[in-house]
Coordinates of C-alpha atoms and ligand atoms in Angstrom, one line a residue:
M1407 CA 78.3 183.4 -10.3
D1408 CA 76.1 181.1 -12.5
Y1409 CA 75.9 178.1 -10.2
R1410 CA 73.7 176.2 -12.6
K1411 CA 76.2 176.4 -15.4
L1412 CA 79.0 175.4 -12.9
A1413 CA 76.9 172.4 -11.8
E1414 CA 76.4 171.3 -15.5
R1415 CA 80.2 171.7 -16.1
L1416 CA 81.2 169.7 -13.0
L1417 CA 78.5 166.9 -13.3
P1418 CA 77.3 167.0 -16.9
G1419 CA 74.2 165.3 -18.1
D1420 CA 70.7 164.8 -16.9
Y1421 CA 70.1 163.5 -13.4
P1422 CA 66.8 162.6 -11.9
T1423 CA 65.1 165.3 -9.8
P1424 CA 64.6 165.1 -6.0
E1425 CA 60.9 164.5 -6.7
F1426 CA 61.8 161.5 -8.7
Y1427 CA 63.7 160.0 -5.9
E1428 CA 61.1 160.9 -3.3
E1429 CA 58.6 158.9 -5.4
K1430 CA 61.0 156.1 -6.1
Y1431 CA 61.8 155.6 -2.4
P1432 CA 58.4 156.5 -0.8
P1433 CA 57.8 156.6 2.9
R1434 CA 57.4 153.2 4.2
A1435 CA 53.9 151.8 4.8
L1436 CA 54.3 151.0 8.4
P1437 CA 52.0 151.4 11.4
A1438 CA 52.4 154.5 13.4
G1439 CA 55.2 154.3 15.9
A1440 CA 57.1 151.7 13.9
E1441 CA 60.8 152.5 13.8
V1442 CA 63.1 151.9 10.9
T1443 CA 66.6 151.3 12.1
R1444 CA 69.8 150.1 10.4
L1445 CA 73.3 148.9 10.8
A1446 CA 75.7 150.6 8.5
P1447 CA 79.1 149.1 8.8
S1448 CA 82.1 149.6 6.6
P1449 CA 83.3 146.3 5.2
T1450 CA 86.6 146.4 7.0
G1451 CA 86.3 142.8 8.2
F1452 CA 86.5 143.8 11.8
I1453 CA 83.3 143.5 13.7
H1454 CA 83.4 144.3 17.4
L1455 CA 81.4 144.3 20.6
G1456 CA 80.4 148.0 20.0
N1457 CA 78.7 146.9 16.7
L1458 CA 76.9 144.1 18.6
F1459 CA 75.9 146.6 21.3
A1460 CA 74.4 148.9 18.7
A1461 CA 73.0 146.0 16.7
I1462 CA 71.0 144.6 19.6
A1463 CA 69.6 148.1 20.4
N1464 CA 68.6 148.7 16.8
E1465 CA 67.2 145.3 16.4
R1466 CA 65.1 145.4 19.6
V1467 CA 63.8 148.9 18.8
A1468 CA 62.8 148.0 15.3
H1469 CA 61.2 144.7 16.0
R1470 CA 59.4 145.7 19.2
S1471 CA 57.8 148.6 17.4
G1472 CA 56.7 146.5 14.4
G1473 CA 59.3 148.2 12.2
V1474 CA 62.3 147.2 10.1
L1475 CA 66.0 146.6 10.6
Y1476 CA 68.1 146.8 7.5
L1477 CA 71.8 146.3 6.7
R1478 CA 73.5 148.9 4.6
I1479 CA 77.1 148.6 3.6
E1480 CA 79.1 151.8 3.7
D1481 CA 81.8 150.9 1.2
T1482 CA 82.7 154.3 -0.1
D1483 CA 86.2 153.9 1.1
L1484 CA 87.7 151.1 -1.0
K1485 CA 91.0 151.1 0.8
R1486 CA 89.3 149.7 3.8
K1487 CA 87.4 147.0 2.0
V1488 CA 88.1 143.4 2.8
D1489 CA 86.7 140.4 0.9
G1490 CA 84.1 138.4 2.7
A1491 CA 83.5 141.2 5.2
V1492 CA 79.8 141.5 4.6
E1493 CA 79.3 137.8 5.1
A1494 CA 81.4 138.0 8.2
V1495 CA 79.1 140.8 9.6
I1496 CA 76.0 138.9 8.8
G1497 CA 77.4 135.6 10.2
A1498 CA 78.7 137.3 13.4
L1499 CA 75.4 138.9 14.1
K1500 CA 73.3 135.9 13.2
Y1501 CA 75.2 134.0 15.9
F1502 CA 73.7 136.4 18.4
D1503 CA 70.3 136.1 16.9
I1504 CA 70.3 139.5 15.2
K1505 CA 68.1 139.1 12.1
F1506 CA 67.8 141.8 9.4
D1507 CA 64.6 142.3 7.5
E1508 CA 66.4 143.5 4.4
G1509 CA 69.8 144.6 3.2
A1510 CA 73.0 143.6 1.5
E1511 CA 73.2 139.9 1.0
I1512 CA 70.0 139.5 2.9
G1513 CA 67.5 140.6 0.2
G1514 CA 64.0 141.4 1.4
D1515 CA 61.9 144.2 0.1
E1516 CA 63.8 145.6 -2.9
T1517 CA 62.1 149.0 -2.8
Y1518 CA 65.0 150.7 -1.0
A1519 CA 67.8 148.6 -2.6
P1520 CA 70.6 148.6 -3.5
W1521 CA 72.2 148.5 0.0
Y1522 CA 75.8 148.9 -1.1
Q1523 CA 76.7 152.6 -1.3
R1524 CA 79.0 151.9 -4.3
Q1525 CA 75.9 150.9 -6.2
R1526 CA 74.1 154.1 -5.5
A1527 CA 76.5 156.5 -7.2
E1528 CA 73.9 158.2 -9.4
I1529 CA 71.8 159.4 -6.5
Y1530 CA 74.7 161.0 -4.7
R1531 CA 75.8 162.8 -7.8
A1532 CA 72.3 164.0 -8.5
F1533 CA 72.1 165.7 -5.1
A1534 CA 75.7 167.0 -5.2
K1535 CA 74.7 168.6 -8.5
K1536 CA 71.7 170.1 -6.9
L1537 CA 73.8 171.6 -4.1
I1538 CA 76.3 173.0 -6.5
A1539 CA 73.4 174.6 -8.6
E1540 CA 72.2 176.2 -5.4
G1541 CA 75.6 177.5 -4.4
R1542 CA 75.7 175.2 -1.4
A1543 CA 78.6 173.2 -2.8
Y1544 CA 81.7 174.1 -4.7
P1545 CA 84.7 172.5 -6.4
C1546 CA 88.0 172.4 -4.5
F1547 CA 91.3 172.0 -6.3
C1548 CA 93.6 171.9 -3.4
T1549 CA 96.2 169.1 -3.7
E1550 CA 97.1 166.6 -0.9
E1551 CA 100.3 168.6 -0.4
E1552 CA 98.5 171.9 0.0
L1553 CA 96.1 170.3 2.5
S1554 CA 98.8 168.8 4.6
A1555 CA 100.7 172.1 4.6
L1556 CA 97.4 173.7 5.8
R1557 CA 97.1 171.1 8.6
E1558 CA 100.6 171.8 9.7
E1559 CA 100.1 175.5 9.7
Q1560 CA 96.9 175.1 11.8
T1561 CA 98.6 172.7 14.2
A1562 CA 101.5 175.1 14.7
K1563 CA 99.0 177.9 15.4
K1564 CA 97.1 175.6 17.8
E1565 CA 94.0 176.1 15.7
I1566 CA 91.3 173.7 14.7
T1567 CA 92.4 171.7 11.7
G1568 CA 90.3 171.3 8.6
Y1569 CA 88.9 173.2 5.7
Y1570 CA 86.8 176.1 7.0
G1571 CA 86.4 179.8 7.2
K1572 CA 89.4 181.7 6.0
Y1573 CA 91.3 178.5 5.4
A1574 CA 88.7 177.3 2.9
R1575 CA 90.7 178.7 0.0
C1576 CA 88.7 177.4 -2.9
R1577 CA 85.4 178.5 -1.4
N1578 CA 85.9 182.0 -2.8
L1579 CA 87.5 181.3 -6.1
S1580 CA 86.2 183.5 -8.8
E1581 CA 84.3 182.1 -11.7
E1582 CA 87.2 182.7 -13.9
E1583 CA 89.7 180.9 -11.7
I1584 CA 87.3 177.9 -11.4
Y1585 CA 87.0 177.6 -15.2
R1586 CA 90.7 178.1 -15.7
N1587 CA 91.4 175.2 -13.3
L1588 CA 88.8 173.1 -15.0
D1589 CA 90.1 173.8 -18.4
A1590 CA 93.6 172.9 -17.2
G1591 CA 92.1 169.5 -16.2
K1592 CA 92.9 169.9 -12.5
P1593 CA 91.3 167.2 -10.4
F1594 CA 88.8 168.5 -7.9
V1595 CA 86.6 167.4 -5.1
I1596 CA 83.2 168.8 -4.2
R1597 CA 82.8 170.5 -0.8
L1598 CA 79.8 171.6 1.1
R1599 CA 79.7 175.4 1.6
S1600 CA 79.0 175.4 5.3
L1601 CA 76.8 178.1 6.6
G1602 CA 77.6 177.2 10.2
N1603 CA 79.2 179.3 12.8
P1604 CA 81.2 177.7 15.6
E1605 CA 80.1 180.4 18.0
N1606 CA 76.6 179.0 17.7
K1607 CA 75.6 176.1 19.9
L1608 CA 72.9 173.6 18.8
K1609 CA 70.6 172.1 21.3
L1610 CA 69.5 168.7 20.1
R1611 CA 67.6 165.8 21.6
D1612 CA 69.5 162.6 21.6
A1613 CA 67.3 159.5 22.0
V1614 CA 69.8 158.0 24.4
K1615 CA 71.5 161.0 26.1
G1616 CA 68.6 163.3 26.3
E1617 CA 69.3 167.0 25.6
I1618 CA 72.8 167.6 24.2
T1619 CA 74.6 170.7 23.1
V1620 CA 76.9 170.6 20.1
T1621 CA 78.8 173.2 18.2
E1622 CA 77.5 174.2 14.8
N1623 CA 79.5 172.8 11.9
D1624 CA 81.7 175.2 9.9
Q1625 CA 83.8 172.7 8.1
D1626 CA 83.4 172.6 4.3
V1627 CA 83.5 168.8 4.3
V1628 CA 84.1 166.9 1.1
I1629 CA 80.9 165.4 -0.2
L1630 CA 82.2 163.9 -3.5
K1631 CA 85.7 162.8 -3.9
S1632 CA 87.7 163.3 -7.0
D1633 CA 86.6 160.0 -8.5
G1634 CA 82.9 161.0 -8.0
I1635 CA 82.5 158.7 -5.1
P1636 CA 80.7 160.3 -2.1
T1637 CA 82.2 160.5 1.4
Y1638 CA 80.6 158.6 4.2
H1639 CA 79.0 161.7 5.6
F1640 CA 77.2 162.7 2.4
A1641 CA 76.1 159.2 1.5
H1642 CA 74.9 158.5 4.9
A1643 CA 72.5 161.5 4.9
I1644 CA 71.1 160.6 1.5
D1645 CA 70.7 157.0 2.3
D1646 CA 69.1 157.4 5.7
H1647 CA 66.6 159.8 4.1
F1648 CA 65.7 157.6 1.2
M1649 CA 65.9 154.3 3.1
R1650 CA 63.5 156.1 5.4
T1651 CA 65.4 155.5 8.6
T1652 CA 63.6 156.9 11.6
L1653 CA 66.1 156.2 14.3
V1654 CA 69.9 155.8 14.2
I1655 CA 71.4 154.2 17.3
R1656 CA 75.2 154.2 16.9
G1657 CA 78.3 154.5 19.0
E1658 CA 79.1 157.8 20.7
E1659 CA 82.3 158.1 18.7
W1660 CA 80.0 159.4 16.0
L1661 CA 78.8 162.3 18.2
A1662 CA 81.6 164.5 16.9
S1663 CA 80.3 164.1 13.3
L1664 CA 76.8 164.9 14.3
P1665 CA 77.0 168.7 13.5
I1666 CA 78.1 167.8 10.0
H1667 CA 75.3 165.4 9.6
V1668 CA 72.8 167.9 10.9
E1669 CA 74.0 170.5 8.4
L1670 CA 73.9 168.0 5.5
F1671 CA 70.4 167.0 6.2
D1672 CA 69.3 170.7 6.4
A1673 CA 71.2 171.6 3.2
L1674 CA 69.6 168.7 1.4
G1675 CA 66.1 169.7 2.7
F1676 CA 65.6 166.4 4.4
R1677 CA 64.0 165.8 7.7
R1678 CA 66.6 164.3 10.1
P1679 CA 66.1 160.9 11.6
R1680 CA 66.4 160.8 15.4
Y1681 CA 69.8 159.9 16.7
G1682 CA 70.7 158.0 19.8
H1683 CA 74.4 157.8 20.6
N1684 CA 75.1 154.9 22.9
C1685 CA 77.9 154.9 25.4
S1686 CA 81.2 153.3 24.7
L1687 CA 82.2 150.0 26.4
M1688 CA 84.8 150.6 29.0
K1689 CA 87.2 148.3 30.7
Q1690 CA 88.7 148.5 34.2
D1691 CA 92.5 148.6 33.7
G1692 CA 94.1 148.8 37.1
E1693 CA 93.0 152.1 38.7
T1694 CA 91.7 153.6 35.4
R1695 CA 88.8 153.0 33.1
R1696 CA 89.5 153.1 29.4
K1697 CA 87.8 152.2 26.2
L1698 CA 88.2 148.7 24.9
S1699 CA 91.0 148.7 22.5
K1700 CA 91.4 146.6 19.3
R1701 CA 95.1 146.2 20.0
K1702 CA 95.0 145.3 23.7
D1703 CA 91.7 143.5 24.2
P1704 CA 91.0 140.4 22.2
E1705 CA 87.5 140.4 23.7
L1706 CA 86.6 143.5 21.7
S1707 CA 86.3 141.4 18.5
L1708 CA 83.1 139.4 18.0
E1709 CA 85.3 136.6 16.6
F1710 CA 86.6 136.1 20.1
Y1711 CA 83.2 134.9 21.4
R1712 CA 82.7 132.4 18.6
K1713 CA 86.2 131.0 18.8
E1714 CA 86.1 130.7 22.6
G1715 CA 82.6 129.2 22.2
Y1716 CA 80.6 131.6 24.3
Y1717 CA 77.0 130.6 24.5
P1718 CA 75.3 133.3 22.4
R1719 CA 72.4 133.8 24.7
A1720 CA 74.9 134.5 27.5
V1721 CA 76.6 137.3 25.6
K1722 CA 73.2 138.7 24.7
V1723 CA 72.0 138.6 28.3
Y1724 CA 75.2 140.4 29.3
M1725 CA 74.8 143.0 26.6
L1726 CA 71.2 143.6 27.5
T1727 CA 72.3 144.0 31.2
L1728 CA 74.6 146.7 30.1
L1729 CA 72.2 148.3 27.6
N1730 CA 69.1 148.6 29.8
S1731 CA 69.2 149.3 33.5
N1732 CA 66.1 147.4 34.3
F1733 CA 67.0 144.3 32.4
E1734 CA 68.8 142.5 35.2
E1735 CA 65.7 142.7 37.5
W1736 CA 63.4 141.5 34.7
Y1737 CA 65.8 138.6 33.9
L1738 CA 65.9 137.5 37.5
K1739 CA 62.2 137.2 37.4
N1740 CA 62.1 135.5 34.0
P1741 CA 65.3 133.4 33.7
A1742 CA 64.0 131.1 31.1
A1743 CA 62.0 133.6 29.0
D1744 CA 62.6 134.5 25.4
L1745 CA 64.9 137.5 25.6
N1746 CA 62.7 139.2 23.0
E1747 CA 59.9 139.5 25.5
F1748 CA 61.9 142.0 27.5
P1749 CA 60.4 145.5 27.1
F1750 CA 63.5 147.1 25.7
K1751 CA 63.5 150.9 25.9
V1752 CA 65.9 153.4 24.3
E1753 CA 65.3 155.8 27.2
K1754 CA 66.6 153.2 29.6
M1755 CA 70.0 152.9 27.8
S1756 CA 72.8 154.2 29.9
K1757 CA 74.1 157.6 29.1
S1758 CA 77.7 157.3 30.1
G1759 CA 80.3 154.5 29.7
A1760 CA 79.3 150.9 30.4
L1761 CA 81.8 148.8 32.2
F1762 CA 82.5 145.6 30.3
D1763 CA 83.8 142.9 32.6
L1764 CA 84.7 139.5 31.2
D1765 CA 84.4 137.9 34.7
K1766 CA 80.8 139.0 34.8
L1767 CA 80.1 137.5 31.4
N1768 CA 81.8 134.3 32.5
D1769 CA 79.4 134.1 35.5
I1770 CA 76.4 134.6 33.3
S1771 CA 77.8 132.0 30.9
K1772 CA 78.1 129.4 33.6
N1773 CA 74.5 130.1 34.7
E1774 CA 73.2 129.9 31.1
L1775 CA 75.0 126.7 30.3
A1776 CA 73.7 125.2 33.5
L1777 CA 70.2 125.8 32.2
L1778 CA 70.8 123.5 29.2
D1779 CA 69.9 119.9 29.2
E1780 CA 72.5 117.4 28.1
K1781 CA 71.2 117.1 24.6
A1782 CA 71.2 120.8 24.0
M1783 CA 74.7 121.0 25.4
L1784 CA 75.8 118.2 23.1
V1785 CA 74.5 120.1 20.1
F1786 CA 76.2 123.3 21.2
L1787 CA 79.5 121.7 21.8
K1788 CA 79.3 119.7 18.6
D1789 CA 78.6 122.7 16.5
W1790 CA 81.5 124.6 18.1
A1791 CA 83.9 121.6 17.6
A1792 CA 82.9 121.3 14.0
E1793 CA 84.0 124.9 13.4
F1794 CA 86.8 125.4 15.8
G1795 CA 87.7 122.1 17.4
T1796 CA 90.8 120.0 16.9
S1797 CA 90.3 116.8 14.9
A1798 CA 90.6 114.9 18.2
Q1799 CA 87.8 117.1 19.6
K1800 CA 85.6 116.6 16.6
N1801 CA 86.0 112.9 17.2
Y1802 CA 84.5 113.1 20.7
F1803 CA 81.2 113.1 19.1
A1804 CA 81.7 109.8 17.2
D1805 CA 79.9 108.0 20.1
E1806 CA 77.1 110.4 21.0
E1807 CA 75.8 108.1 23.7
K1808 CA 79.1 108.2 25.5
M1809 CA 79.1 112.0 25.1
L1810 CA 75.7 112.2 26.7
R1811 CA 76.8 110.1 29.7
V1812 CA 79.9 112.4 30.1
L1813 CA 77.7 115.5 30.0
T1814 CA 75.2 114.0 32.4
L1815 CA 77.9 113.3 34.8
C1816 CA 79.8 116.6 34.4
M1817 CA 76.7 118.8 34.4
G1818 CA 75.2 117.2 37.5
V1819 CA 72.8 114.3 37.4
G1820 CA 69.0 114.9 37.5
G1821 CA 69.0 118.4 36.4
K1822 CA 68.1 119.9 39.7
K1823 CA 71.5 120.4 41.2
R1824 CA 73.3 121.5 38.2
R1825 CA 77.1 122.0 38.4
K1826 CA 78.3 125.2 37.0
D1827 CA 81.7 124.1 35.7
F1828 CA 81.3 125.1 32.1
T1829 CA 81.9 128.6 30.9
T1830 CA 82.5 128.3 27.2
A1831 CA 82.6 125.5 24.6
S1832 CA 86.4 125.5 24.4
Q1833 CA 86.7 125.4 28.2
A1834 CA 84.1 122.6 28.5
M1835 CA 85.8 120.6 25.8
E1836 CA 89.0 120.9 27.7
F1837 CA 87.2 120.0 30.9
I1838 CA 85.9 116.7 29.4
R1839 CA 89.0 115.9 27.5
Y1840 CA 90.2 113.0 29.7
F1841 CA 87.1 111.0 28.8
F1842 CA 88.3 110.9 25.2
E1843 CA 92.0 111.3 25.3
R1844 CA 94.5 109.7 27.6
P1845 CA 96.0 112.3 30.0
E1846 CA 99.4 113.3 28.8
A1847 CA 100.4 114.8 32.1
H1848 CA 99.2 114.0 35.6
E1849 CA 98.8 116.4 38.4
E1850 CA 101.2 115.6 41.2
Y1851 CA 100.4 112.8 43.6
R1852 CA 100.7 113.7 47.3
A1853 CA 101.7 110.1 48.2
E1854 CA 105.2 108.7 47.5
R1855 CA 105.9 107.0 44.2
E1856 CA 106.2 103.6 45.8
T1857 CA 102.8 103.9 47.6
V1858 CA 101.2 105.1 44.4
C1859 CA 102.4 102.1 42.4
A1860 CA 101.4 99.6 45.1
V1861 CA 98.0 101.1 45.5
L1862 CA 97.4 101.1 41.7
R1863 CA 98.6 97.5 41.4
D1864 CA 96.4 96.3 44.2
F1865 CA 93.4 98.1 42.9
L1866 CA 93.9 96.7 39.4
Q1867 CA 93.8 93.2 40.9
S1868 CA 90.5 93.6 42.6
Y1869 CA 88.8 96.0 40.1
S1870 CA 85.8 94.6 38.2
P1871 CA 83.6 96.7 35.9
A1872 CA 80.6 94.6 37.0
D1873 CA 80.8 96.1 40.5
D1874 CA 78.1 98.5 41.6
S1875 CA 79.3 101.7 43.2
Q1876 CA 79.1 100.3 46.7
A1877 CA 81.1 97.2 45.9
W1878 CA 83.6 99.4 44.0
F1879 CA 84.1 101.7 47.0
G1880 CA 84.4 98.6 49.2
K1881 CA 87.4 97.6 47.2
V1882 CA 88.9 101.1 47.4
K1883 CA 88.6 100.8 51.1
E1884 CA 90.3 97.4 51.2
V1885 CA 93.2 98.8 49.2
A1886 CA 93.3 101.8 51.7
A1887 CA 93.4 99.5 54.7
A1888 CA 96.1 97.3 53.2
H1889 CA 98.4 100.3 52.7
G1890 CA 98.1 102.1 56.0
Y1891 CA 95.2 104.4 55.1
A1892 CA 92.1 104.6 57.2
A1893 CA 89.2 102.9 55.4
E1894 CA 86.7 104.9 57.3
M1895 CA 86.7 108.6 57.5
R1896 CA 85.6 108.7 61.1
D1897 CA 88.6 106.4 62.2
Y1898 CA 90.9 108.8 60.5
K1899 CA 89.4 111.8 62.1
A1900 CA 89.5 110.2 65.5
S1901 CA 93.3 109.6 65.3
P1902 CA 94.9 111.0 62.2
E1903 CA 98.4 110.2 63.5
S1904 CA 97.7 106.4 63.3
Y1905 CA 97.3 106.5 59.5
K1906 CA 99.1 107.6 56.3
G1907 CA 95.9 109.3 55.4
S1908 CA 92.3 108.2 54.6
V1909 CA 90.4 106.4 51.9
A1910 CA 89.9 109.8 50.3
D1911 CA 93.7 110.0 49.6
V1912 CA 93.6 106.6 48.0
A1913 CA 90.7 107.7 45.8
E1914 CA 92.7 110.7 44.8
I1915 CA 95.6 108.4 43.7
L1916 CA 93.2 106.4 41.5
R1917 CA 91.6 109.6 40.2
I1918 CA 94.9 111.2 39.2
A1919 CA 96.0 107.9 37.6
T1920 CA 92.7 107.6 35.6
T1921 CA 92.1 111.2 34.6
G1922 CA 95.3 113.1 35.2
R1923 CA 93.4 115.4 37.6
A1924 CA 92.9 115.6 41.3
N1925 CA 89.4 117.1 41.0
T1926 CA 86.8 115.4 38.9
P1927 CA 83.2 114.3 39.2
D1928 CA 82.4 110.8 40.6
L1929 CA 85.3 108.4 39.8
Y1930 CA 83.2 105.3 39.8
T1931 CA 81.1 106.7 37.0
I1932 CA 84.1 107.9 35.1
M1933 CA 85.5 104.4 35.1
Q1934 CA 82.1 103.0 34.0
I1935 CA 82.1 105.5 31.1
L1936 CA 85.7 104.7 30.1
G1937 CA 85.0 101.0 30.2
E1938 CA 87.2 98.2 31.6
E1939 CA 89.8 98.1 28.9
E1940 CA 90.6 101.8 29.0
T1941 CA 90.4 102.0 32.8
R1942 CA 92.9 99.2 33.2
A1943 CA 95.2 100.6 30.5
R1944 CA 95.3 104.0 32.2
L1945 CA 95.9 102.5 35.7
K1946 CA 98.6 100.3 34.3
C1947 CA 100.2 103.1 32.4
A1948 CA 100.3 105.2 35.6
T1949 CA 102.2 102.5 37.4
E1950 CA 104.8 102.6 34.7
N1951 CA 105.2 106.4 34.3
P1952 CA 103.1 108.2 36.9
Ligands
LIG2795 N1 79.8 153.5 8.5 C1 79.8 153.9 9.8 C2 80.6 152.8 10.6 O1 81.5 152.2 10.0 C3 78.4 154.0 10.4 C4 78.2 155.2 11.2 C5 76.7 155.4 11.5 O2 76.1 154.4 12.0 O3 76.1 156.4 11.1 O4 80.4 152.5 11.7

């Protein structure tokens, strides 16, 4: 068969030569050892923890080696495209301090642009044409119906599904049949003519998993769809070559496609990048471990972490803990260090499933937030509230001095003995809510209603905001004594049966009335922050409807 003629018929016109592209996209001028890595998401609008996992690894490898991290958008499948998805990817990753050097909506060195696959149509066609002219690709006229009938047949026979070997019907069409179909205007796709044999095993070196064995590809995969748009597999091989990617770290769900990618690189005459397939994030679900699922686990989506207000560094610390086995030890020694100083190594990435545990992340978050000073905490909460908070929450920041006093109290005064009550911004905002909004509901008092009202009324009479904490506590004691509670703890301990309770129980009544909660930081300071008017109003209100 005259493959050149066929190529001209299928993709008419002059296309640039491979040499032209080799010159147009020259090898990058980078120092020896510098890695070029990329993130290549489809613009589906869903960006998940697995993406972040791979992004951190790619970013670390690129930047530690003095290389480049770029963002390529794999938008060949229009059906999956969502508006604003690219900005969402960039925004989500920026939150976790992942910075791209170049790419879609980022800019940077234009040499390897454009970074949207849809804008690179000509180059894919040029190489498809080359493969056709070499007999390595052919037109396939099978219709959707024929292909699904084929799938059914293969499924019924319990055979591997797909277009391969004896099932690849259009692979052996005669020249005459091909031209007859073309003359009849039948739509066609272009398929790779696979030379692989599934009996053959390929031994490859995976940068993460070490030596792996995969089965040679024998699928005649589609490389150009009927509208001339490439498939992901084909575009990926061409782009990784001409964008001069040296290392691809991606999720292990792509391992199954690796034999296809290997054959494409070989067929195109390109040197393959190194691949590292990182393990999937697993979740303990009762007795079993399973992959995190989009449907069942909200924590899979990166949106979740922003909405909940996880401190980005905490998420990154946890991801690094899962990514590199020696990170935890390093981090214990260098708790305040810039995370970028950690000597990240691809070889130290774990080879099999990493267990993702939200409780662990929460612990890390508590520690990380406890390292912040009040001002940094204020900025963090304020930024979160501006984006996700209710209008009441946004208002908490109207008086920043008050907010600082609240945070100083809630985080533990003096910085040394930090409290670790805050996990996320949303949880912290809920935690400090009673400083800014009157409690709608009160936790239950342990004392009887009559006693509660009497205690509150008495306290209101003696309360003065000018008191220092000792004088204030003296008054609480007086109220305690007046209502049958022991004013001194030691008296109560010596003979508990002689009292209704102790001064601590009276303080609890005041605490619940003021804040709605039985557990809070120092009540005297809370009243100071609330101010006289508000404190009185709350205590009074509590006597009316406790
Ligand atoms: N476009 C693929 C994705 O959506 C990228 C696969 C790869 O990194 O090679 O994840």
